[in-house]
XYZ file of C-alpha atoms in Angstrom:
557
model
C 133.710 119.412 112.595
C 131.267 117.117 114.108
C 129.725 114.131 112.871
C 128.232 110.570 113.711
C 128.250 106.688 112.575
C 126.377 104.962 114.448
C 126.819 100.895 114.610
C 124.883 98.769 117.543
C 126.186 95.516 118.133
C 124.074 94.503 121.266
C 123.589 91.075 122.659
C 120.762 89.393 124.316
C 121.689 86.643 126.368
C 119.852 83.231 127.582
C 120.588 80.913 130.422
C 118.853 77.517 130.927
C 118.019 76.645 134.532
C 116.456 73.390 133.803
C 114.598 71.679 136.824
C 113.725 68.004 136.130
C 111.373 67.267 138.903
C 107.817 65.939 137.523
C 104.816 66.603 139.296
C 103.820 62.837 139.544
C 106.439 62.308 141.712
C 106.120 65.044 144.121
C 102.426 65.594 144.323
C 100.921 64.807 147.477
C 97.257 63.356 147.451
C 93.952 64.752 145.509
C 93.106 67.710 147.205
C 89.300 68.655 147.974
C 88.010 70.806 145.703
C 87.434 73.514 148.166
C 90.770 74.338 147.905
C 90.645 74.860 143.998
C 91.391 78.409 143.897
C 95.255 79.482 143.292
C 96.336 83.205 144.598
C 100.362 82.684 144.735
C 102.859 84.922 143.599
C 106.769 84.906 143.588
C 109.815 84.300 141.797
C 111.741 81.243 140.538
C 115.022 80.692 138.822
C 114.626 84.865 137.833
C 111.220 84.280 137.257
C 108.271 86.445 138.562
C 105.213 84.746 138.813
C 101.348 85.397 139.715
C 98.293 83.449 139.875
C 95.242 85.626 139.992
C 92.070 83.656 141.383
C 92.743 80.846 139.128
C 89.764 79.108 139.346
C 90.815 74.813 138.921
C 87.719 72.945 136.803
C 86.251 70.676 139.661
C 86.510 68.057 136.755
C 90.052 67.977 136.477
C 91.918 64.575 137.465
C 95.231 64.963 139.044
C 97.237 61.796 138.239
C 100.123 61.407 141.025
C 102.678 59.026 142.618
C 100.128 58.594 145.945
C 96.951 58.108 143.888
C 97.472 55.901 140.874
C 100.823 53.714 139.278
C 101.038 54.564 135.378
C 101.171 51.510 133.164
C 101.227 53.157 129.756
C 104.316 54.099 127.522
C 105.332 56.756 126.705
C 104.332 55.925 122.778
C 100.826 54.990 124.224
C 100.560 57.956 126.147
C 101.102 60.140 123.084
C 98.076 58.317 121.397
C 95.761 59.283 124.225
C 96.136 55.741 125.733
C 96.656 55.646 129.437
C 96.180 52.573 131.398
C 97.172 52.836 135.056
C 96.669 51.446 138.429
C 94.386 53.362 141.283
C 95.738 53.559 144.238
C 93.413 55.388 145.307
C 89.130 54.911 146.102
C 88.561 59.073 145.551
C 90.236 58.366 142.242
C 87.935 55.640 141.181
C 85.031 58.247 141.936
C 86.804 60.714 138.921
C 87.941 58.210 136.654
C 84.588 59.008 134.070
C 84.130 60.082 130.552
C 84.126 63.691 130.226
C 86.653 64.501 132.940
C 89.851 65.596 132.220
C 92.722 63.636 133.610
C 96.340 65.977 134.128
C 99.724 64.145 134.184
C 103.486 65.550 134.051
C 106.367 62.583 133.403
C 109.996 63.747 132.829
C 109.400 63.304 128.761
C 105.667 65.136 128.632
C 102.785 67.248 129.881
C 99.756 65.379 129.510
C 96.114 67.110 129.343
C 93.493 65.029 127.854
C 89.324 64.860 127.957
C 88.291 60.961 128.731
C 86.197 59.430 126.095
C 85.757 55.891 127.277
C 86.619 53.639 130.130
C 87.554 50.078 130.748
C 88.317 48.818 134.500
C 89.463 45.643 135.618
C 90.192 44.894 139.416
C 92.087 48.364 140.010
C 93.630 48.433 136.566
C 91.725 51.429 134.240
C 92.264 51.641 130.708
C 91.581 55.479 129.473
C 90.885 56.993 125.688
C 91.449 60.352 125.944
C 91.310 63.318 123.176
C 93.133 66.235 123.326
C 92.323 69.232 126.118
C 91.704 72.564 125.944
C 93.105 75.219 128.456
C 89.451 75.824 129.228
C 89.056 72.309 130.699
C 91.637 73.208 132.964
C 90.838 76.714 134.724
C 87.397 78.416 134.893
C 88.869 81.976 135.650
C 91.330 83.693 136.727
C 94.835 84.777 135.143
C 98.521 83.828 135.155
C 101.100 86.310 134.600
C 105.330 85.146 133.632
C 107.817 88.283 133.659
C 111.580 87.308 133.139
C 113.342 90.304 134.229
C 117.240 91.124 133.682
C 119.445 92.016 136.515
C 121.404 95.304 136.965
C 125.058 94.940 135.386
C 128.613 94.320 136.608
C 130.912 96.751 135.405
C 134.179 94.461 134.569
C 136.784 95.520 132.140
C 137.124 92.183 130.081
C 133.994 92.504 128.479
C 134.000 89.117 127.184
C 135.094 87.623 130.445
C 131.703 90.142 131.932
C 129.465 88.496 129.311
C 130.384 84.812 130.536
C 130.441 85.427 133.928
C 126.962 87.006 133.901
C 125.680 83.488 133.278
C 125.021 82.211 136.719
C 122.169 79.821 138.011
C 119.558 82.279 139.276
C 118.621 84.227 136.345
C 117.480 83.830 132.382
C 117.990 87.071 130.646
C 121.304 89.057 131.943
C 122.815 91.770 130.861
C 125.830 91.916 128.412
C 128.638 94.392 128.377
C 129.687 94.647 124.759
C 133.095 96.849 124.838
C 135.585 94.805 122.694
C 137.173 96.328 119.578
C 137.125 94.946 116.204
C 139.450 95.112 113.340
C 138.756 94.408 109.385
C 139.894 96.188 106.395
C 141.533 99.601 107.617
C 138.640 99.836 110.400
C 138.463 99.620 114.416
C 135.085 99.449 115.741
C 134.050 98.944 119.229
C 130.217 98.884 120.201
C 130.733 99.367 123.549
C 127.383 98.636 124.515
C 124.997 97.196 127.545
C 122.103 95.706 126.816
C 119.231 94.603 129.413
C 115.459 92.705 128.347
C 112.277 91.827 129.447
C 109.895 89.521 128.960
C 106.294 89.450 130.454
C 103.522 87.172 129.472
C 99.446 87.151 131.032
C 96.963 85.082 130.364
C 93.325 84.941 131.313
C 91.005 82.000 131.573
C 87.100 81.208 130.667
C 85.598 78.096 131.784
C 85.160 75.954 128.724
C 86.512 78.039 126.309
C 89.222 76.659 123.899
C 92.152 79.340 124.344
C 92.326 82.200 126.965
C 90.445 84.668 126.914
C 92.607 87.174 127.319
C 96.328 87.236 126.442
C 98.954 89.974 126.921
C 102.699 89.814 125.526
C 105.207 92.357 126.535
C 109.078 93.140 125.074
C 110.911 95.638 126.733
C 114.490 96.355 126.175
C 116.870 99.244 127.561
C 120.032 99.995 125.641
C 123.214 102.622 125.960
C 125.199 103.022 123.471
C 128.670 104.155 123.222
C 130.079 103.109 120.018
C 133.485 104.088 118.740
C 134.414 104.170 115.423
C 138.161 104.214 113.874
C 139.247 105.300 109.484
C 142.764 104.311 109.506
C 143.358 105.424 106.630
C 141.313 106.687 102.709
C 139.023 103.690 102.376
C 136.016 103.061 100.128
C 134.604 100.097 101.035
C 130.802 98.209 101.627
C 131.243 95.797 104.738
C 128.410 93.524 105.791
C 128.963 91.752 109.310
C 126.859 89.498 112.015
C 128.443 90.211 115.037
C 126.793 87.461 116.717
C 129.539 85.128 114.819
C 132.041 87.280 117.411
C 130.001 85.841 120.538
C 131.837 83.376 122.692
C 130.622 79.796 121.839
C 129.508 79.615 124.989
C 127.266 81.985 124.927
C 126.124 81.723 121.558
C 124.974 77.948 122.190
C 123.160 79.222 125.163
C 121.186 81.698 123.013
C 120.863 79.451 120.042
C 120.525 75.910 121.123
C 119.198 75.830 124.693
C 115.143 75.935 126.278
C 115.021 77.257 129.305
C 112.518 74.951 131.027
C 110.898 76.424 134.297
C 108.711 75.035 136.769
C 106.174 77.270 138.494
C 104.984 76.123 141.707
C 101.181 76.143 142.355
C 101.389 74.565 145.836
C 100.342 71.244 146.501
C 96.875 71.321 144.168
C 98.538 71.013 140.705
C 102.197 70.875 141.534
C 104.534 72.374 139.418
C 103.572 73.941 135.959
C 105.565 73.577 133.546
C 106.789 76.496 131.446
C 109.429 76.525 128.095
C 111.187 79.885 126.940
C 113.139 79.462 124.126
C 114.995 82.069 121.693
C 114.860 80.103 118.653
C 117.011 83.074 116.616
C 119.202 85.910 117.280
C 121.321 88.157 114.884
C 123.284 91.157 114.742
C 123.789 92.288 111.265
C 125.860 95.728 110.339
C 126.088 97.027 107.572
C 128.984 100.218 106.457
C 129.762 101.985 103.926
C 133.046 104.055 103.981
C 134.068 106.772 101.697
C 136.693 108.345 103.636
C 139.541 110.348 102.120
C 141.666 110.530 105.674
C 142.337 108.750 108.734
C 138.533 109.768 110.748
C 136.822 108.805 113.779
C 133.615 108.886 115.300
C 131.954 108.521 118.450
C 128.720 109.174 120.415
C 126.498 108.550 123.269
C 122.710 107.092 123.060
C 120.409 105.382 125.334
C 116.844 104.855 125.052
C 114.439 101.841 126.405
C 111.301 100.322 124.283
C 108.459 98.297 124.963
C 106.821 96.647 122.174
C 104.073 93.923 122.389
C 99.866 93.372 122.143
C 96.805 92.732 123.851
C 94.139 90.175 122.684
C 91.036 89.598 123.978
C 88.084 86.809 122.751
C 85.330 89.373 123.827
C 84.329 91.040 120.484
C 83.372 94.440 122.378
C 86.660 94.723 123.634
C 89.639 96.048 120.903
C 92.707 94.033 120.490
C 95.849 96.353 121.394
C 99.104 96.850 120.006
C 101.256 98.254 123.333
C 104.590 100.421 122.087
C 106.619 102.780 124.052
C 109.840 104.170 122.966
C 111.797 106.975 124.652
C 114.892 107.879 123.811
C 116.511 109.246 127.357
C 120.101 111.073 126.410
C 121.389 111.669 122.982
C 125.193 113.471 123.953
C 127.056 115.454 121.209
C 128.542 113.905 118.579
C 132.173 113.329 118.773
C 133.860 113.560 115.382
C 136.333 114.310 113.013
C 135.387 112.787 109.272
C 136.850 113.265 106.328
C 134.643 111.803 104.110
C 131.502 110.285 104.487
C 130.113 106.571 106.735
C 126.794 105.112 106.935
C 125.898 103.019 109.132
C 122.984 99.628 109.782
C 121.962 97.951 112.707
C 119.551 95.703 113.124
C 119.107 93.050 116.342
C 116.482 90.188 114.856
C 114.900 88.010 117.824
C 112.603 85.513 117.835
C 111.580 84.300 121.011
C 108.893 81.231 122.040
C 107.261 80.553 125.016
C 105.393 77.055 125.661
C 103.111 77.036 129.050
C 102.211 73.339 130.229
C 105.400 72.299 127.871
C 102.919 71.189 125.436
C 101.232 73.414 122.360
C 98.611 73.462 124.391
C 99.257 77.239 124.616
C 102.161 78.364 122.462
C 103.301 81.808 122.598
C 105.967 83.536 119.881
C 106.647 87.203 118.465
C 109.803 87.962 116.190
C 111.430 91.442 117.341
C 113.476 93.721 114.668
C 115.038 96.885 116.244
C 117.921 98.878 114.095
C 119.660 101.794 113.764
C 120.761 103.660 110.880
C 122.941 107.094 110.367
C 123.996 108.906 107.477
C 127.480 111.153 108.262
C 129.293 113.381 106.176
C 132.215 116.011 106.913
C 134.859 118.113 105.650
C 134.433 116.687 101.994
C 136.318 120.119 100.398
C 138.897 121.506 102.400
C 139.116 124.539 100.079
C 135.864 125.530 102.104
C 135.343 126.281 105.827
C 134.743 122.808 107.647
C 131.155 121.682 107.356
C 129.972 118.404 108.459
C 126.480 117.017 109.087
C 125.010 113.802 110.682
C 121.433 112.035 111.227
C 120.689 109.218 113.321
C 117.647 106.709 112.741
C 115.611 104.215 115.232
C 113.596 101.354 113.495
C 111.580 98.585 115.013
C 109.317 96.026 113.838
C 107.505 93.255 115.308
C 104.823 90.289 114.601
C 103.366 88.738 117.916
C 100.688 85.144 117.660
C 99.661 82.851 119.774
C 98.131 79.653 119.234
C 96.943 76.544 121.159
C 97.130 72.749 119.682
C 98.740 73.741 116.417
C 96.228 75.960 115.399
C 96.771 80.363 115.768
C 94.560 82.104 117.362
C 95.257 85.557 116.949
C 98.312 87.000 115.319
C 99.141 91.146 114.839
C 100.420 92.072 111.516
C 103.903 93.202 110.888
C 104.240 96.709 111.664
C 106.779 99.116 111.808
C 107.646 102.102 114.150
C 110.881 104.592 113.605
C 111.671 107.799 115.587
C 114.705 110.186 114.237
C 117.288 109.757 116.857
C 119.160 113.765 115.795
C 119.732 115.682 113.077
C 123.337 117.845 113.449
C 124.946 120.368 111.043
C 124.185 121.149 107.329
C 126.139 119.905 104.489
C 125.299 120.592 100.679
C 125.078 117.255 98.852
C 125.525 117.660 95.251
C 126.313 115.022 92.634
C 126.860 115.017 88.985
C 125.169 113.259 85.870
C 126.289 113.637 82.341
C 126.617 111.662 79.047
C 123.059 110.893 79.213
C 123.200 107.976 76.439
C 119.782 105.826 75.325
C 120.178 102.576 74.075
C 117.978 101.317 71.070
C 113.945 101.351 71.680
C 112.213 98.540 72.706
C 110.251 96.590 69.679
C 107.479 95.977 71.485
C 105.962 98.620 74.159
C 106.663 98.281 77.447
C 103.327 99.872 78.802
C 100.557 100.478 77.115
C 100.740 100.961 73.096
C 102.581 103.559 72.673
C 105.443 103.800 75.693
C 108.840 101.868 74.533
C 111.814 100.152 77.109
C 115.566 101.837 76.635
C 118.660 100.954 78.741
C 119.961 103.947 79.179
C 123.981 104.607 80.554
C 124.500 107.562 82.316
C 128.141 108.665 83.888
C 127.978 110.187 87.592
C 130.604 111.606 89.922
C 130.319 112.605 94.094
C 132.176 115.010 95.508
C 133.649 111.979 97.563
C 136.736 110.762 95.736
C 135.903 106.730 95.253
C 131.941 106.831 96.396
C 130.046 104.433 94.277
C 126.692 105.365 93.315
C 123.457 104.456 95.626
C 121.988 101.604 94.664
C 118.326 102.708 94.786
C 117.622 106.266 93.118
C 114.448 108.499 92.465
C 114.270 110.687 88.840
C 111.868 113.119 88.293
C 111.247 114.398 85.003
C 108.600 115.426 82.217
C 108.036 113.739 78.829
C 107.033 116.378 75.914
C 106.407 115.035 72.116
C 107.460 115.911 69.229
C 104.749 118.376 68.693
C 104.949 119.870 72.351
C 102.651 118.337 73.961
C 103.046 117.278 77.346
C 102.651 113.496 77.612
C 104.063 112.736 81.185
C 104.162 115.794 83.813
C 106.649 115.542 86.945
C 106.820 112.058 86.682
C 108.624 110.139 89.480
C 110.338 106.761 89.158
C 112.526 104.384 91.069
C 115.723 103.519 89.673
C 117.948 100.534 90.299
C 121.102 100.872 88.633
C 122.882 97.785 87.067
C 126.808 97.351 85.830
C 127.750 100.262 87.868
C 131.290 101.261 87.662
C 133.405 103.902 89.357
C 131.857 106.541 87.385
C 129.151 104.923 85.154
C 125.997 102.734 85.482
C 122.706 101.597 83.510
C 119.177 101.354 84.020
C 115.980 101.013 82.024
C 113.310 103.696 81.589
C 109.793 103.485 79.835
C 109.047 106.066 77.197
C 105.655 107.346 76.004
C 105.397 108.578 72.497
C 102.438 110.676 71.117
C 99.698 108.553 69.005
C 98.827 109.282 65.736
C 96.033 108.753 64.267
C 94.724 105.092 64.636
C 97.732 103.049 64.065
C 100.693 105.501 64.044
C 102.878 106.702 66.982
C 105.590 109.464 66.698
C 109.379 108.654 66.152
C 110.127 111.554 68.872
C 109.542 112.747 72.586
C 112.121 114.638 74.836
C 113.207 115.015 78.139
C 113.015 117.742 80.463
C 113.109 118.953 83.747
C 115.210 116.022 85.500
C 116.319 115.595 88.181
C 117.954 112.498 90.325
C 118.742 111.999 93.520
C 119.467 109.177 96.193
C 119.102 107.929 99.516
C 121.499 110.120 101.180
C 120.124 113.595 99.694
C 122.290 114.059 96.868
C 120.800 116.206 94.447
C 121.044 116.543 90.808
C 119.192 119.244 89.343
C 119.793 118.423 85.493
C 122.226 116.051 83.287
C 125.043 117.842 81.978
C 127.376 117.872 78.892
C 129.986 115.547 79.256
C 132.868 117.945 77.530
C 130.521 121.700 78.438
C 129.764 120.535 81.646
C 126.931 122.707 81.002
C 123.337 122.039 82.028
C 121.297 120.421 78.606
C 117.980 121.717 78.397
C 116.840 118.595 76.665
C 117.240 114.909 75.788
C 115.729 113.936 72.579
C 114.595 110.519 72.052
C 114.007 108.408 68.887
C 112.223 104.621 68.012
């Protein structure tokens, strides 16, 4: 008998390689605006990095250690007040309202349009407003990818996943292969996880935000989790394994920006660049109904690539990009007795900052999950059966904005593939003592439809199985003269005060009108049937001492 839980508990992993050297102290002098146009490509601190005939705006006013001596604070800096000292005659030239004057200090990226100036002797005094990334670069694009690195294998896993963090790269790969114990289970993940991240950005002379922007998520996963029932357990466990993460590690992820400086070469220095991942979780969810010491185990890998494409030009369509391939599902490896399902779900939310500023602020918040449904070997008075189905969800919302204000942001959508389907197992469950509380005394829809609360006892096949806590009934509503007032009707239920074989939930009731101001006492029932989220079927309600099948429930206000 074969059959499947499957639980992810992957781990994405951040390093900060901080480099504190401003460009005002390493620039060398103004540069002639020949040499304006960047073409450089390579790879810092794990970064790749290209610059695509960026095009620098001739008006742009490189502030450096050999050219001027800043006066301002901080604080006045922040207010768009810069006075400084030229060092300089070709500065004096640029110093003019409506240039745009560029300065990096350890605290702050500074890009602001000059509105007025006051010189005395060599000592300027600038007003500045706020830049755009126009005023910087009339064409061109930039392109950030922060690539993982292929694993090493090491049997400690937790000893692998702190090791990996070394100064040369951001996002590493984590081994997850440690077992877990709580409440009569063993679970081990066993799991490597590598990312991705790739960001491009196109300019337009003049233009407030870039023209073009591209954001691309890419993750590769194999799974190889391992599943332990050490004994008859019936049991709903919710658990964020990111709580098991070293703290180590887990400040990394949570706490730390990963600032990056991307050299340009001598024009504009070093750009500044901040990748954060401002939230990461690993929730599971299980739920157990096993009647004897079970296991399960299976094999899964897959890769995805989520992410979109904007562009300003109204002719050309923004793009949502997503690719998912699932490369090698094995068999499953299994012997249940009873029934497991299984929720996964990684939640990350990273941020990326270019210039350090908001002068272009990038952020997208990734959901990926995994569900499965297993069931085997329920009766062993019949031959072993067993069946299992395996789910992949994802979901994702991408923006990007530039001085506080968003630009462009994809909705929320959602993408799922079924990962297998295995075996055949009839799911049957059943409801009796069909019992309606008193009528509403005022309708609940309409005039003539009235509330009840109605208990209804239940029993699985599964010895200890609670019922589902979302359900769907279908049924059809006759009055008392035969006439069909609701046909197939299908409603969610939500049960309430649920027991070990009992629970409650309302239901709306039409009754026939009669006449002007009369409605009938009567209707009835037929044709039900219930089932929930797992495929258990109930064709009927039956009598609770009979057992037998009632044709109809009568009803009465």
């Amino acid at each position: 008998m074969k059959k499947i839980i499957l639980t992810i508990c992957t781990i994405l992993a951040l390093y900060s390689c901080n480099n504190n050297e401003d460009l005002y102290d390493r620039s060398s002098s103004v540069p002639s605006l020949s040499k304006n146009i960047i073409n450089k490509s390579g790879k810092i601190d794990g970064v790749d990095y290209t610059f695509d005939n960026v095009e620098v705006n001739p008006n742009l006013v490189i502030l450096n250690s050999k050219n001027s001596k800043i006066l301002s604070s901080q604080a006045e800096m922040s207010k768009g007040i810069f006075r400084l000292e030229v060092l300089s005659e070709d500065l004096t030239k640029e110093l003019i309202s409506g240039n745009t004057i560029y300065l990096i200090t350890d605290e702050n990226t500074y890009i602001k349009n000059i509105t007025s100036v006051d010189q005395s002797n060599s000592t300027y005094n600038l007003q500045t407003t706020d830049a755009s990334i126009g005023d910087i670069f009339k064409n061109g694009s930039l392109k950030i990818s922060l690539s993982s690195t292929e694993p090493t294998v090491n049997n400690n896993s937790l000893k692998a996943v702190t090791n990996s963090f070394d100064r040369d790269y951001i996002f590493k790969p984590i081994i997850f292969d440690k077992e877990f114990k709580f409440d009569g289970i063993s679970f081990n993940p066993n799991t490597l996880y590598t990312s991705a991240l790739s960001i491009k950005l196109g300019f337009t002379n003049t233009q407030k935000f870039p023209n073009k922007v591209e954001m691309i998520y890419q993750t590769n996963l194999s799974i190889n989790p391992h599943i332990k029932f050490e004994k008859a357990i019936n049991k709903k466990l919710k658990h964020d394994f990111v709580e098991q993460m070293p703290n180590v590690i887990l400040d990394q992820i949570k706490k730390i920006e990963v600032g990056i400086n991307i050299p340009t070469g001598s024009f504009l220095g070093d750009i500044p660049v901040r990748i954060s991942i401002n939230q990461i979780n690993f929730p599971t969810e299980l739920e157990a109904n096993i009647q004897n010491k079970s296991y399960l185990s299976y094999n899964f890998n897959r890769s995805l690539k989520i992410g979109f494409k904007y562009c300003s030009d109204p002719n050309e369509k923004n793009t949502f990009i997503y690719d998912n391939s699932v490369n090698h599902v094995n068999e499953i490896d299994s012997d249940l007795i009873g029934e497991a399902t299984t929720n996964m779900e990684i939640s990350i939310i990273p941020n990326i900052k270019v210039f350090d500023s908001n002068l272009i602020d990038i952020n997208g918040k990734i959901i990926l999950g995994v569900n499965t449904y297993n069931i085997g070997d329920v009766n062993i008075s019949q031959s072993p059966k067993s069946y299992s189905k395996g789910h992949f969800h994802s979901s994702a919302l991408f923006s990007f904005g530039s001085l506080g204000i968003p630009v462009y942001s994809t909705d929320i959508f959602k993408k799922s593939i079924d990962l297998w389907e295995i075996g055949e197992f009839e799911r049957t469950i059943n409801f009796s003592n069909f019992i309606p509380g008193n009528a509403s005394i005022l309708p609940c829809n309409g005039l003539t439809s009235y509330g009840y609360d109605v208990f209804l006892n239940y029993k699985y096949p599964i010895s200890g199985k609670l019922i589902s806590e979302n359900l769907e009934m279908t049924y059809d509503v006759y009055a008392d003269n035969g006439a069909i007032l609701e046909l197939n009707k299908k409603i969610k239920i939500y049960p309430k005060d649920i027991t070990a074989n009992s629970f409650k939930f309302p239901m709306c009731i039409p009754f026939r009108k009669i006449g002007l101001f009369n409605t009938a006492k009567t209707s009835y029932l037929k044709n039900i049937t219930i089932k929930d989220a797992n495929g258990y079927v109930a064709n009927g309600i039956s009598d609770p001492i009979s057992d037998i099948l009632i044709n109809e429930i009568k009803l009465t206000r």
